[in-house]
Amino acid sequence: MQLVSNNQVVREYSISLGGQPQGHKQQEGDQRTPEGSYILDYKKEDSSYYRSMHVSYPNASDKARAKALGVSPGGFIMVHGQRNYLGWLAPIMQQFDWTDGCIALTNAEMDEFMALVSVGTEVQIQW
């Protein structure tokens, strides 16, 4: 994952995605990370995964697609750290796509990410 400001890469992170990362998220439970333009719309300090920032998925297009398929689009997609009390496993966990559709960083990287990125930041998620 790249953080970009004024067309300059500020920081790059090795991330873990959903367990089935290829392809845009279609519905709740598909373990895919959504692709497209979203907003980081709030920070969550009492997360089950260290610290987190919420991604504004689903957007109107995601909701319409899910409705046409007769499924729930899902939600609660976050950029987050490691599961609470298991941060020491990050060197292993970050080698796999293990989330339910979120974007995972190490806890130290999550601290840096939250210091660098403000609520309201637009994100472009693409595979």
mmCIF file of N, CA and C in Angstrom:
data_model
loop_
_atom_site.group_PDB
_atom_site.id
_atom_site.type_symbol
_atom_site.label_atom_id
_atom_site.label_comp_id
_atom_site.label_asym_id
_atom_site.label_seq_id
_atom_site.Cartn_x
_atom_site.Cartn_y
_atom_site.Cartn_z
ATOM 1 N N MET A 1 0.854 -1.161 0.000
ATOM 2 C CA MET A 1 0.000 0.000 0.000
ATOM 3 C C MET A 1 0.902 1.225 0.000
ATOM 4 N N GLN A 2 0.510 2.224 -0.769
ATOM 5 C CA GLN A 2 1.273 3.458 -0.833
ATOM 6 C C GLN A 2 0.460 4.618 -0.279
ATOM 7 N N LEU A 3 1.110 5.462 0.514
ATOM 8 C CA LEU A 3 0.540 6.744 0.911
ATOM 9 C C LEU A 3 1.142 7.774 -0.027
ATOM 10 N N VAL A 4 0.284 8.529 -0.697
ATOM 11 C CA VAL A 4 0.730 9.496 -1.690
ATOM 12 C C VAL A 4 0.220 10.879 -1.307
ATOM 13 N N SER A 5 1.101 11.871 -1.366
ATOM 14 C CA SER A 5 0.745 13.264 -1.125
ATOM 15 C C SER A 5 1.435 14.111 -2.183
ATOM 16 N N ASN A 6 0.677 14.955 -2.866
ATOM 17 C CA ASN A 6 1.226 15.799 -3.937
ATOM 18 C C ASN A 6 1.989 14.975 -4.972
ATOM 19 N N ASN A 7 1.412 13.859 -5.354
ATOM 20 C CA ASN A 7 1.986 12.946 -6.351
ATOM 21 C C ASN A 7 3.328 12.346 -5.940
ATOM 22 N N GLN A 8 3.641 12.393 -4.652
ATOM 23 C CA GLN A 8 4.876 11.798 -4.131
ATOM 24 C C GLN A 8 4.518 10.665 -3.178
ATOM 25 N N VAL A 9 5.186 9.535 -3.320
ATOM 26 C CA VAL A 9 4.976 8.438 -2.382
ATOM 27 C C VAL A 9 5.645 8.816 -1.067
ATOM 28 N N VAL A 10 4.834 8.918 -0.008
ATOM 29 C CA VAL A 10 5.322 9.290 1.320
ATOM 30 C C VAL A 10 5.784 8.056 2.080
ATOM 31 N N ARG A 11 5.046 6.964 1.918
ATOM 32 C CA ARG A 11 5.352 5.745 2.675
ATOM 33 C C ARG A 11 4.739 4.561 1.956
ATOM 34 N N GLU A 12 5.392 3.413 2.022
ATOM 35 C CA GLU A 12 4.859 2.167 1.477
ATOM 36 C C GLU A 12 4.777 1.142 2.595
ATOM 37 N N TYR A 13 3.707 0.349 2.566
ATOM 38 C CA TYR A 13 3.486 -0.686 3.573
ATOM 39 C C TYR A 13 3.208 -2.016 2.897
ATOM 40 N N SER A 14 3.690 -3.075 3.501
ATOM 41 C CA SER A 14 3.304 -4.417 3.116
ATOM 42 C C SER A 14 2.017 -4.727 3.883
ATOM 43 N N ILE A 15 0.974 -5.114 3.188
ATOM 44 C CA ILE A 15 -0.336 -5.278 3.813
ATOM 45 C C ILE A 15 -0.848 -6.696 3.681
ATOM 46 N N SER A 16 -1.822 -7.012 4.494
ATOM 47 C CA SER A 16 -2.610 -8.233 4.341
ATOM 48 C C SER A 16 -4.022 -7.808 4.001
ATOM 49 N N LEU A 17 -4.657 -8.564 3.110
ATOM 50 C CA LEU A 17 -6.011 -8.261 2.668
ATOM 51 C C LEU A 17 -6.957 -9.380 3.081
ATOM 52 N N GLY A 18 -8.133 -9.373 2.465
ATOM 53 C CA GLY A 18 -9.104 -10.428 2.718
ATOM 54 C C GLY A 18 -8.592 -11.772 2.242
ATOM 55 N N GLY A 19 -9.136 -12.823 2.799
ATOM 56 C CA GLY A 19 -8.703 -14.183 2.478
ATOM 57 C C GLY A 19 -8.884 -14.569 1.019
ATOM 58 N N GLN A 20 -9.745 -13.875 0.289
ATOM 59 C CA GLN A 20 -9.956 -14.062 -1.152
ATOM 60 C C GLN A 20 -9.780 -12.699 -1.823
ATOM 61 N N PRO A 21 -8.548 -12.199 -1.910
ATOM 62 C CA PRO A 21 -8.344 -10.790 -2.257
ATOM 63 C C PRO A 21 -8.633 -10.397 -3.703
ATOM 64 N N GLN A 22 -8.601 -11.323 -4.643
ATOM 65 C CA GLN A 22 -8.771 -10.919 -6.035
ATOM 66 C C GLN A 22 -10.229 -10.663 -6.369
ATOM 67 N N GLY A 23 -10.467 -9.529 -7.023
ATOM 68 C CA GLY A 23 -11.814 -9.153 -7.409
ATOM 69 C C GLY A 23 -12.461 -8.254 -6.380
ATOM 70 N N HIS A 24 -13.356 -7.393 -6.862
ATOM 71 C CA HIS A 24 -14.043 -6.432 -6.000
ATOM 72 C C HIS A 24 -15.017 -7.133 -5.060
ATOM 73 N N LYS A 25 -15.115 -6.626 -3.856
ATOM 74 C CA LYS A 25 -16.058 -7.162 -2.873
ATOM 75 C C LYS A 25 -17.463 -7.124 -3.459
ATOM 76 N N GLN A 26 -18.159 -8.250 -3.419
ATOM 77 C CA GLN A 26 -19.503 -8.358 -3.967
ATOM 78 C C GLN A 26 -20.575 -8.423 -2.893
ATOM 79 N N GLN A 27 -20.226 -9.090 -1.778
ATOM 80 C CA GLN A 27 -21.234 -9.285 -0.746
ATOM 81 C C GLN A 27 -20.580 -9.579 0.588
ATOM 82 N N GLU A 28 -21.370 -9.446 1.625
ATOM 83 C CA GLU A 28 -20.915 -9.751 2.970
ATOM 84 C C GLU A 28 -20.414 -11.186 3.028
ATOM 85 N N GLY A 29 -19.254 -11.379 3.665
ATOM 86 C CA GLY A 29 -18.721 -12.716 3.882
ATOM 87 C C GLY A 29 -17.880 -13.285 2.757
ATOM 88 N N ASP A 30 -17.672 -12.527 1.670
ATOM 89 C CA ASP A 30 -16.891 -13.090 0.563
ATOM 90 C C ASP A 30 -15.387 -12.959 0.757
ATOM 91 N N GLN A 31 -14.956 -12.363 1.845
ATOM 92 C CA GLN A 31 -13.545 -12.193 2.223
ATOM 93 C C GLN A 31 -12.738 -11.421 1.174
ATOM 94 N N ARG A 32 -13.418 -10.556 0.438
ATOM 95 C CA ARG A 32 -12.726 -9.709 -0.527
ATOM 96 C C ARG A 32 -12.616 -8.294 0.014
ATOM 97 N N THR A 33 -11.553 -7.624 -0.368
ATOM 98 C CA THR A 33 -11.348 -6.222 -0.019
ATOM 99 C C THR A 33 -11.952 -5.393 -1.148
ATOM 100 N N PRO A 34 -12.790 -4.399 -0.827
ATOM 101 C CA PRO A 34 -13.398 -3.622 -1.904
ATOM 102 C C PRO A 34 -12.361 -2.861 -2.715
ATOM 103 N N GLU A 35 -12.691 -2.631 -3.980
ATOM 104 C CA GLU A 35 -11.847 -1.839 -4.863
ATOM 105 C C GLU A 35 -12.629 -0.604 -5.290
ATOM 106 N N GLY A 36 -11.938 0.515 -5.407
ATOM 107 C CA GLY A 36 -12.582 1.742 -5.852
ATOM 108 C C GLY A 36 -12.195 2.918 -4.986
ATOM 109 N N SER A 37 -12.955 3.992 -5.104
ATOM 110 C CA SER A 37 -12.705 5.226 -4.353
ATOM 111 C C SER A 37 -13.581 5.258 -3.112
ATOM 112 N N TYR A 38 -12.948 5.486 -1.984
ATOM 113 C CA TYR A 38 -13.640 5.547 -0.700
ATOM 114 C C TYR A 38 -13.014 6.653 0.144
ATOM 115 N N ILE A 39 -13.598 6.887 1.297
ATOM 116 C CA ILE A 39 -13.100 7.885 2.244
ATOM 117 C C ILE A 39 -12.770 7.164 3.553
ATOM 118 N N LEU A 40 -11.669 7.548 4.189
ATOM 119 C CA LEU A 40 -11.393 7.096 5.554
ATOM 120 C C LEU A 40 -12.201 8.029 6.444
ATOM 121 N N ASP A 41 -13.342 7.545 6.950
ATOM 122 C CA ASP A 41 -14.318 8.457 7.544
ATOM 123 C C ASP A 41 -14.329 8.532 9.066
ATOM 124 N N TYR A 42 -13.659 7.628 9.758
ATOM 125 C CA TYR A 42 -13.485 7.809 11.203
ATOM 126 C C TYR A 42 -12.396 6.886 11.722
ATOM 127 N N LYS A 43 -11.831 7.305 12.873
ATOM 128 C CA LYS A 43 -10.829 6.490 13.569
ATOM 129 C C LYS A 43 -11.516 5.731 14.689
ATOM 130 N N LYS A 44 -11.021 4.541 14.980
ATOM 131 C CA LYS A 44 -11.584 3.714 16.048
ATOM 132 C C LYS A 44 -10.433 3.268 16.940
ATOM 133 N N GLU A 45 -10.423 3.762 18.153
ATOM 134 C CA GLU A 45 -9.349 3.435 19.093
ATOM 135 C C GLU A 45 -9.676 2.214 19.947
ATOM 136 N N ASP A 46 -10.938 1.796 19.974
ATOM 137 C CA ASP A 46 -11.324 0.640 20.790
ATOM 138 C C ASP A 46 -11.619 -0.573 19.909
ATOM 139 N N SER A 47 -10.823 -0.729 18.879
ATOM 140 C CA SER A 47 -10.998 -1.806 17.913
ATOM 141 C C SER A 47 -10.532 -3.145 18.476
ATOM 142 N N SER A 48 -11.035 -4.225 17.938
ATOM 143 C CA SER A 48 -10.551 -5.571 18.271
ATOM 144 C C SER A 48 -9.199 -5.839 17.625
ATOM 145 N N TYR A 49 -8.789 -4.959 16.741
ATOM 146 C CA TYR A 49 -7.542 -5.104 16.005
ATOM 147 C C TYR A 49 -6.656 -3.887 16.246
ATOM 148 N N TYR A 50 -6.183 -3.755 17.474
ATOM 149 C CA TYR A 50 -5.290 -2.676 17.892
ATOM 150 C C TYR A 50 -5.956 -1.324 17.652
ATOM 151 N N ARG A 51 -5.669 -0.652 16.557
ATOM 152 C CA ARG A 51 -6.287 0.625 16.196
ATOM 153 C C ARG A 51 -6.786 0.488 14.760
ATOM 154 N N SER A 52 -7.731 1.342 14.375
ATOM 155 C CA SER A 52 -8.250 1.198 13.018
ATOM 156 C C SER A 52 -8.840 2.503 12.493
ATOM 157 N N MET A 53 -8.965 2.547 11.175
ATOM 158 C CA MET A 53 -9.677 3.621 10.471
ATOM 159 C C MET A 53 -10.685 2.970 9.536
ATOM 160 N N HIS A 54 -11.898 3.490 9.555
ATOM 161 C CA HIS A 54 -12.989 2.926 8.771
ATOM 162 C C HIS A 54 -12.951 3.414 7.319
ATOM 163 N N VAL A 55 -13.167 2.477 6.390
ATOM 164 C CA VAL A 55 -13.288 2.756 4.962
ATOM 165 C C VAL A 55 -14.775 2.887 4.647
ATOM 166 N N SER A 56 -15.168 3.879 3.878
ATOM 167 C CA SER A 56 -16.579 4.189 3.651
ATOM 168 C C SER A 56 -17.316 3.203 2.735
ATOM 169 N N TYR A 57 -16.856 1.981 2.646
ATOM 170 C CA TYR A 57 -17.569 0.931 1.931
ATOM 171 C C TYR A 57 -18.788 0.510 2.738
ATOM 172 N N PRO A 58 -19.940 0.282 2.126
ATOM 173 C CA PRO A 58 -20.253 0.327 0.696
ATOM 174 C C PRO A 58 -20.680 1.719 0.248
ATOM 175 N N ASN A 59 -20.291 2.080 -0.975
ATOM 176 C CA ASN A 59 -20.774 3.328 -1.555
ATOM 177 C C ASN A 59 -22.067 3.033 -2.328
ATOM 178 N N ALA A 60 -22.627 4.033 -2.979
ATOM 179 C CA ALA A 60 -23.910 3.859 -3.671
ATOM 180 C C ALA A 60 -23.831 2.776 -4.744
ATOM 181 N N SER A 61 -22.737 2.731 -5.469
ATOM 182 C CA SER A 61 -22.553 1.723 -6.515
ATOM 183 C C SER A 61 -22.493 0.313 -5.916
ATOM 184 N N ASP A 62 -21.771 0.177 -4.803
ATOM 185 C CA ASP A 62 -21.681 -1.126 -4.131
ATOM 186 C C ASP A 62 -23.053 -1.591 -3.659
ATOM 187 N N LYS A 63 -23.833 -0.670 -3.102
ATOM 188 C CA LYS A 63 -25.173 -1.008 -2.608
ATOM 189 C C LYS A 63 -26.086 -1.423 -3.753
ATOM 190 N N ALA A 64 -26.014 -0.702 -4.877
ATOM 191 C CA ALA A 64 -26.847 -1.035 -6.036
ATOM 192 C C ALA A 64 -26.479 -2.400 -6.607
ATOM 193 N N ARG A 65 -25.188 -2.691 -6.675
ATOM 194 C CA ARG A 65 -24.728 -3.981 -7.203
ATOM 195 C C ARG A 65 -25.221 -5.120 -6.316
ATOM 196 N N ALA A 66 -25.093 -4.948 -5.008
ATOM 197 C CA ALA A 66 -25.540 -5.986 -4.071
ATOM 198 C C ALA A 66 -27.056 -6.162 -4.143
ATOM 199 N N LYS A 67 -27.790 -5.059 -4.256
ATOM 200 C CA LYS A 67 -29.244 -5.147 -4.349
ATOM 201 C C LYS A 67 -29.658 -5.924 -5.593
ATOM 202 N N ALA A 68 -28.983 -5.656 -6.713
ATOM 203 C CA ALA A 68 -29.280 -6.373 -7.960
ATOM 204 C C ALA A 68 -29.000 -7.867 -7.825
ATOM 205 N N LEU A 69 -28.011 -8.207 -6.998
ATOM 206 C CA LEU A 69 -27.678 -9.622 -6.771
ATOM 207 C C LEU A 69 -28.533 -10.251 -5.678
ATOM 208 N N GLY A 70 -29.283 -9.417 -4.961
ATOM 209 C CA GLY A 70 -30.118 -9.918 -3.870
ATOM 210 C C GLY A 70 -29.331 -10.324 -2.638
ATOM 211 N N VAL A 71 -28.211 -9.619 -2.401
ATOM 212 C CA VAL A 71 -27.348 -9.935 -1.258
ATOM 213 C C VAL A 71 -27.046 -8.671 -0.470
ATOM 214 N N SER A 72 -26.513 -8.835 0.719
ATOM 215 C CA SER A 72 -26.023 -7.715 1.514
ATOM 216 C C SER A 72 -24.614 -7.359 1.042
ATOM 217 N N PRO A 73 -24.313 -6.059 0.880
ATOM 218 C CA PRO A 73 -22.963 -5.692 0.458
ATOM 219 C C PRO A 73 -21.918 -5.876 1.550
ATOM 220 N N GLY A 74 -22.366 -6.039 2.794
ATOM 221 C CA GLY A 74 -21.425 -6.099 3.903
ATOM 222 C C GLY A 74 -20.999 -4.698 4.291
ATOM 223 N N GLY A 75 -20.001 -4.599 5.101
ATOM 224 C CA GLY A 75 -19.525 -3.303 5.552
ATOM 225 C C GLY A 75 -18.503 -3.472 6.654
ATOM 226 N N PHE A 76 -18.263 -2.397 7.367
ATOM 227 C CA PHE A 76 -17.299 -2.357 8.461
ATOM 228 C C PHE A 76 -15.899 -2.763 7.986
ATOM 229 N N ILE A 77 -15.527 -2.236 6.826
ATOM 230 C CA ILE A 77 -14.192 -2.460 6.273
ATOM 231 C C ILE A 77 -13.248 -1.440 6.907
ATOM 232 N N MET A 78 -12.136 -1.921 7.413
ATOM 233 C CA MET A 78 -11.202 -1.078 8.150
ATOM 234 C C MET A 78 -9.769 -1.258 7.628
ATOM 235 N N VAL A 79 -8.963 -0.224 7.844
ATOM 236 C CA VAL A 79 -7.508 -0.356 7.818
ATOM 237 C C VAL A 79 -7.163 -0.534 9.285
ATOM 238 N N HIS A 80 -6.538 -1.644 9.651
ATOM 239 C CA HIS A 80 -6.317 -1.917 11.073
ATOM 240 C C HIS A 80 -4.990 -2.602 11.338
ATOM 241 N N GLY A 81 -4.633 -2.616 12.624
ATOM 242 C CA GLY A 81 -3.442 -3.333 13.074
ATOM 243 C C GLY A 81 -3.767 -4.799 13.304
ATOM 244 N N GLN A 82 -2.970 -5.438 14.123
ATOM 245 C CA GLN A 82 -3.113 -6.859 14.413
ATOM 246 C C GLN A 82 -4.190 -7.090 15.475
ATOM 247 N N ARG A 83 -4.690 -8.298 15.506
ATOM 248 C CA ARG A 83 -5.681 -8.636 16.532
ATOM 249 C C ARG A 83 -5.099 -8.320 17.902
ATOM 250 N N ASN A 84 -5.919 -7.745 18.775
ATOM 251 C CA ASN A 84 -5.448 -7.371 20.106
ATOM 252 C C ASN A 84 -4.737 -8.529 20.790
ATOM 253 N N TYR A 85 -3.632 -8.207 21.423
ATOM 254 C CA TYR A 85 -2.782 -9.130 22.193
ATOM 255 C C TYR A 85 -1.999 -10.108 21.311
ATOM 256 N N LEU A 86 -2.127 -9.999 19.982
ATOM 257 C CA LEU A 86 -1.395 -10.902 19.095
ATOM 258 C C LEU A 86 -0.463 -10.147 18.148
ATOM 259 N N GLY A 87 -0.143 -8.901 18.500
ATOM 260 C CA GLY A 87 0.734 -8.101 17.657
ATOM 261 C C GLY A 87 2.094 -8.738 17.424
ATOM 262 N N TRP A 88 2.539 -9.542 18.367
ATOM 263 C CA TRP A 88 3.839 -10.203 18.235
ATOM 264 C C TRP A 88 3.858 -11.200 17.073
ATOM 265 N N LEU A 89 2.674 -11.602 16.580
ATOM 266 C CA LEU A 89 2.596 -12.526 15.451
ATOM 267 C C LEU A 89 2.683 -11.830 14.092
ATOM 268 N N ALA A 90 2.765 -10.507 14.083
ATOM 269 C CA ALA A 90 2.753 -9.750 12.832
ATOM 270 C C ALA A 90 3.783 -10.224 11.798
ATOM 271 N N PRO A 91 5.023 -10.563 12.204
ATOM 272 C CA PRO A 91 5.972 -11.028 11.185
ATOM 273 C C PRO A 91 5.480 -12.257 10.418
ATOM 274 N N ILE A 92 4.660 -13.063 11.046
ATOM 275 C CA ILE A 92 4.084 -14.237 10.380
ATOM 276 C C ILE A 92 2.782 -13.855 9.671
ATOM 277 N N MET A 93 1.888 -13.172 10.389
ATOM 278 C CA MET A 93 0.561 -12.868 9.848
ATOM 279 C C MET A 93 0.619 -11.991 8.598
ATOM 280 N N GLN A 94 1.585 -11.096 8.518
ATOM 281 C CA GLN A 94 1.664 -10.201 7.374
ATOM 282 C C GLN A 94 2.180 -10.894 6.119
ATOM 283 N N GLN A 95 2.475 -12.183 6.230
ATOM 284 C CA GLN A 95 2.874 -12.966 5.057
ATOM 285 C C GLN A 95 1.659 -13.576 4.350
ATOM 286 N N PHE A 96 0.466 -13.425 4.946
ATOM 287 C CA PHE A 96 -0.750 -14.053 4.436
ATOM 288 C C PHE A 96 -1.860 -13.022 4.297
ATOM 289 N N ASP A 97 -2.826 -13.300 3.433
ATOM 290 C CA ASP A 97 -4.065 -12.534 3.378
ATOM 291 C C ASP A 97 -5.032 -13.220 4.325
ATOM 292 N N TRP A 98 -5.307 -12.583 5.450
ATOM 293 C CA TRP A 98 -6.032 -13.251 6.529
ATOM 294 C C TRP A 98 -7.260 -12.500 7.027
ATOM 295 N N THR A 99 -7.516 -11.294 6.542
ATOM 296 C CA THR A 99 -8.643 -10.526 7.075
ATOM 297 C C THR A 99 -9.949 -10.988 6.422
ATOM 298 N N ASP A 100 -11.057 -10.434 6.876
ATOM 299 C CA ASP A 100 -12.354 -10.730 6.264
ATOM 300 C C ASP A 100 -12.698 -9.732 5.159
ATOM 301 N N GLY A 101 -11.713 -8.968 4.721
ATOM 302 C CA GLY A 101 -11.918 -7.961 3.682
ATOM 303 C C GLY A 101 -11.278 -6.635 4.028
ATOM 304 N N CYS A 102 -10.674 -6.574 5.192
ATOM 305 C CA CYS A 102 -10.008 -5.349 5.647
ATOM 306 C C CYS A 102 -8.582 -5.278 5.096
ATOM 307 N N ILE A 103 -7.887 -4.224 5.474
ATOM 308 C CA ILE A 103 -6.484 -4.019 5.126
ATOM 309 C C ILE A 103 -5.707 -3.982 6.435
ATOM 310 N N ALA A 104 -4.789 -4.926 6.624
ATOM 311 C CA ALA A 104 -4.066 -5.036 7.892
ATOM 312 C C ALA A 104 -2.615 -4.597 7.751
ATOM 313 N N LEU A 105 -2.167 -3.890 8.792
ATOM 314 C CA LEU A 105 -0.784 -3.451 8.949
ATOM 315 C C LEU A 105 -0.253 -4.008 10.265
ATOM 316 N N THR A 106 1.042 -3.866 10.501
ATOM 317 C CA THR A 106 1.560 -4.162 11.836
ATOM 318 C C THR A 106 1.085 -3.053 12.768
ATOM 319 N N ASN A 107 1.160 -3.269 14.066
ATOM 320 C CA ASN A 107 0.724 -2.244 15.015
ATOM 321 C C ASN A 107 1.572 -0.981 14.924
ATOM 322 N N ALA A 108 2.878 -1.138 14.770
ATOM 323 C CA ALA A 108 3.749 0.042 14.637
ATOM 324 C C ALA A 108 3.408 0.817 13.369
ATOM 325 N N GLU A 109 3.148 0.106 12.291
ATOM 326 C CA GLU A 109 2.752 0.770 11.055
ATOM 327 C C GLU A 109 1.397 1.459 11.202
ATOM 328 N N MET A 110 0.499 0.840 11.960
ATOM 329 C CA MET A 110 -0.813 1.445 12.176
ATOM 330 C C MET A 110 -0.681 2.750 12.955
ATOM 331 N N ASP A 111 0.217 2.787 13.932
ATOM 332 C CA ASP A 111 0.469 4.036 14.660
ATOM 333 C C ASP A 111 0.941 5.119 13.694
ATOM 334 N N GLU A 112 1.872 4.769 12.835
ATOM 335 C CA GLU A 112 2.395 5.730 11.861
ATOM 336 C C GLU A 112 1.302 6.154 10.884
ATOM 337 N N PHE A 113 0.539 5.198 10.384
ATOM 338 C CA PHE A 113 -0.539 5.469 9.437
ATOM 339 C C PHE A 113 -1.536 6.460 10.026
ATOM 340 N N MET A 114 -1.949 6.221 11.276
ATOM 341 C CA MET A 114 -2.938 7.099 11.899
ATOM 342 C C MET A 114 -2.367 8.491 12.178
ATOM 343 N N ALA A 115 -1.054 8.603 12.347
ATOM 344 C CA ALA A 115 -0.432 9.910 12.526
ATOM 345 C C ALA A 115 -0.341 10.666 11.199
ATOM 346 N N LEU A 116 -0.201 9.937 10.111
ATOM 347 C CA LEU A 116 -0.018 10.557 8.797
ATOM 348 C C LEU A 116 -1.325 10.838 8.061
ATOM 349 N N VAL A 117 -2.370 10.069 8.339
ATOM 350 C CA VAL A 117 -3.600 10.131 7.558
ATOM 351 C C VAL A 117 -4.733 10.716 8.398
ATOM 352 N N SER A 118 -5.403 11.698 7.850
ATOM 353 C CA SER A 118 -6.507 12.355 8.549
ATOM 354 C C SER A 118 -7.848 11.755 8.162
ATOM 355 N N VAL A 119 -8.815 11.840 9.088
ATOM 356 C CA VAL A 119 -10.191 11.495 8.753
ATOM 357 C C VAL A 119 -10.615 12.387 7.591
ATOM 358 N N GLY A 120 -11.300 11.800 6.627
ATOM 359 C CA GLY A 120 -11.727 12.528 5.432
ATOM 360 C C GLY A 120 -10.815 12.316 4.244
ATOM 361 N N THR A 121 -9.722 11.592 4.441
ATOM 362 C CA THR A 121 -8.793 11.309 3.343
ATOM 363 C C THR A 121 -9.427 10.354 2.345
ATOM 364 N N GLU A 122 -9.327 10.696 1.062
ATOM 365 C CA GLU A 122 -9.805 9.807 0.008
ATOM 366 C C GLU A 122 -8.775 8.707 -0.221
ATOM 367 N N VAL A 123 -9.265 7.497 -0.408
ATOM 368 C CA VAL A 123 -8.382 6.376 -0.708
ATOM 369 C C VAL A 123 -8.825 5.740 -2.013
ATOM 370 N N GLN A 124 -7.869 5.256 -2.747
ATOM 371 C CA GLN A 124 -8.106 4.522 -3.980
ATOM 372 C C GLN A 124 -7.597 3.113 -3.743
ATOM 373 N N ILE A 125 -8.515 2.155 -3.691
ATOM 374 C CA ILE A 125 -8.135 0.767 -3.445
ATOM 375 C C ILE A 125 -8.202 0.043 -4.783
ATOM 376 N N GLN A 126 -7.073 -0.525 -5.167
ATOM 377 C CA GLN A 126 -7.038 -1.286 -6.423
ATOM 378 C C GLN A 126 -6.096 -2.451 -6.278
ATOM 379 N N TRP A 127 -6.416 -3.509 -6.964
ATOM 380 C CA TRP A 127 -5.624 -4.741 -6.925
ATOM 381 C C TRP A 127 -4.535 -4.671 -7.943
#
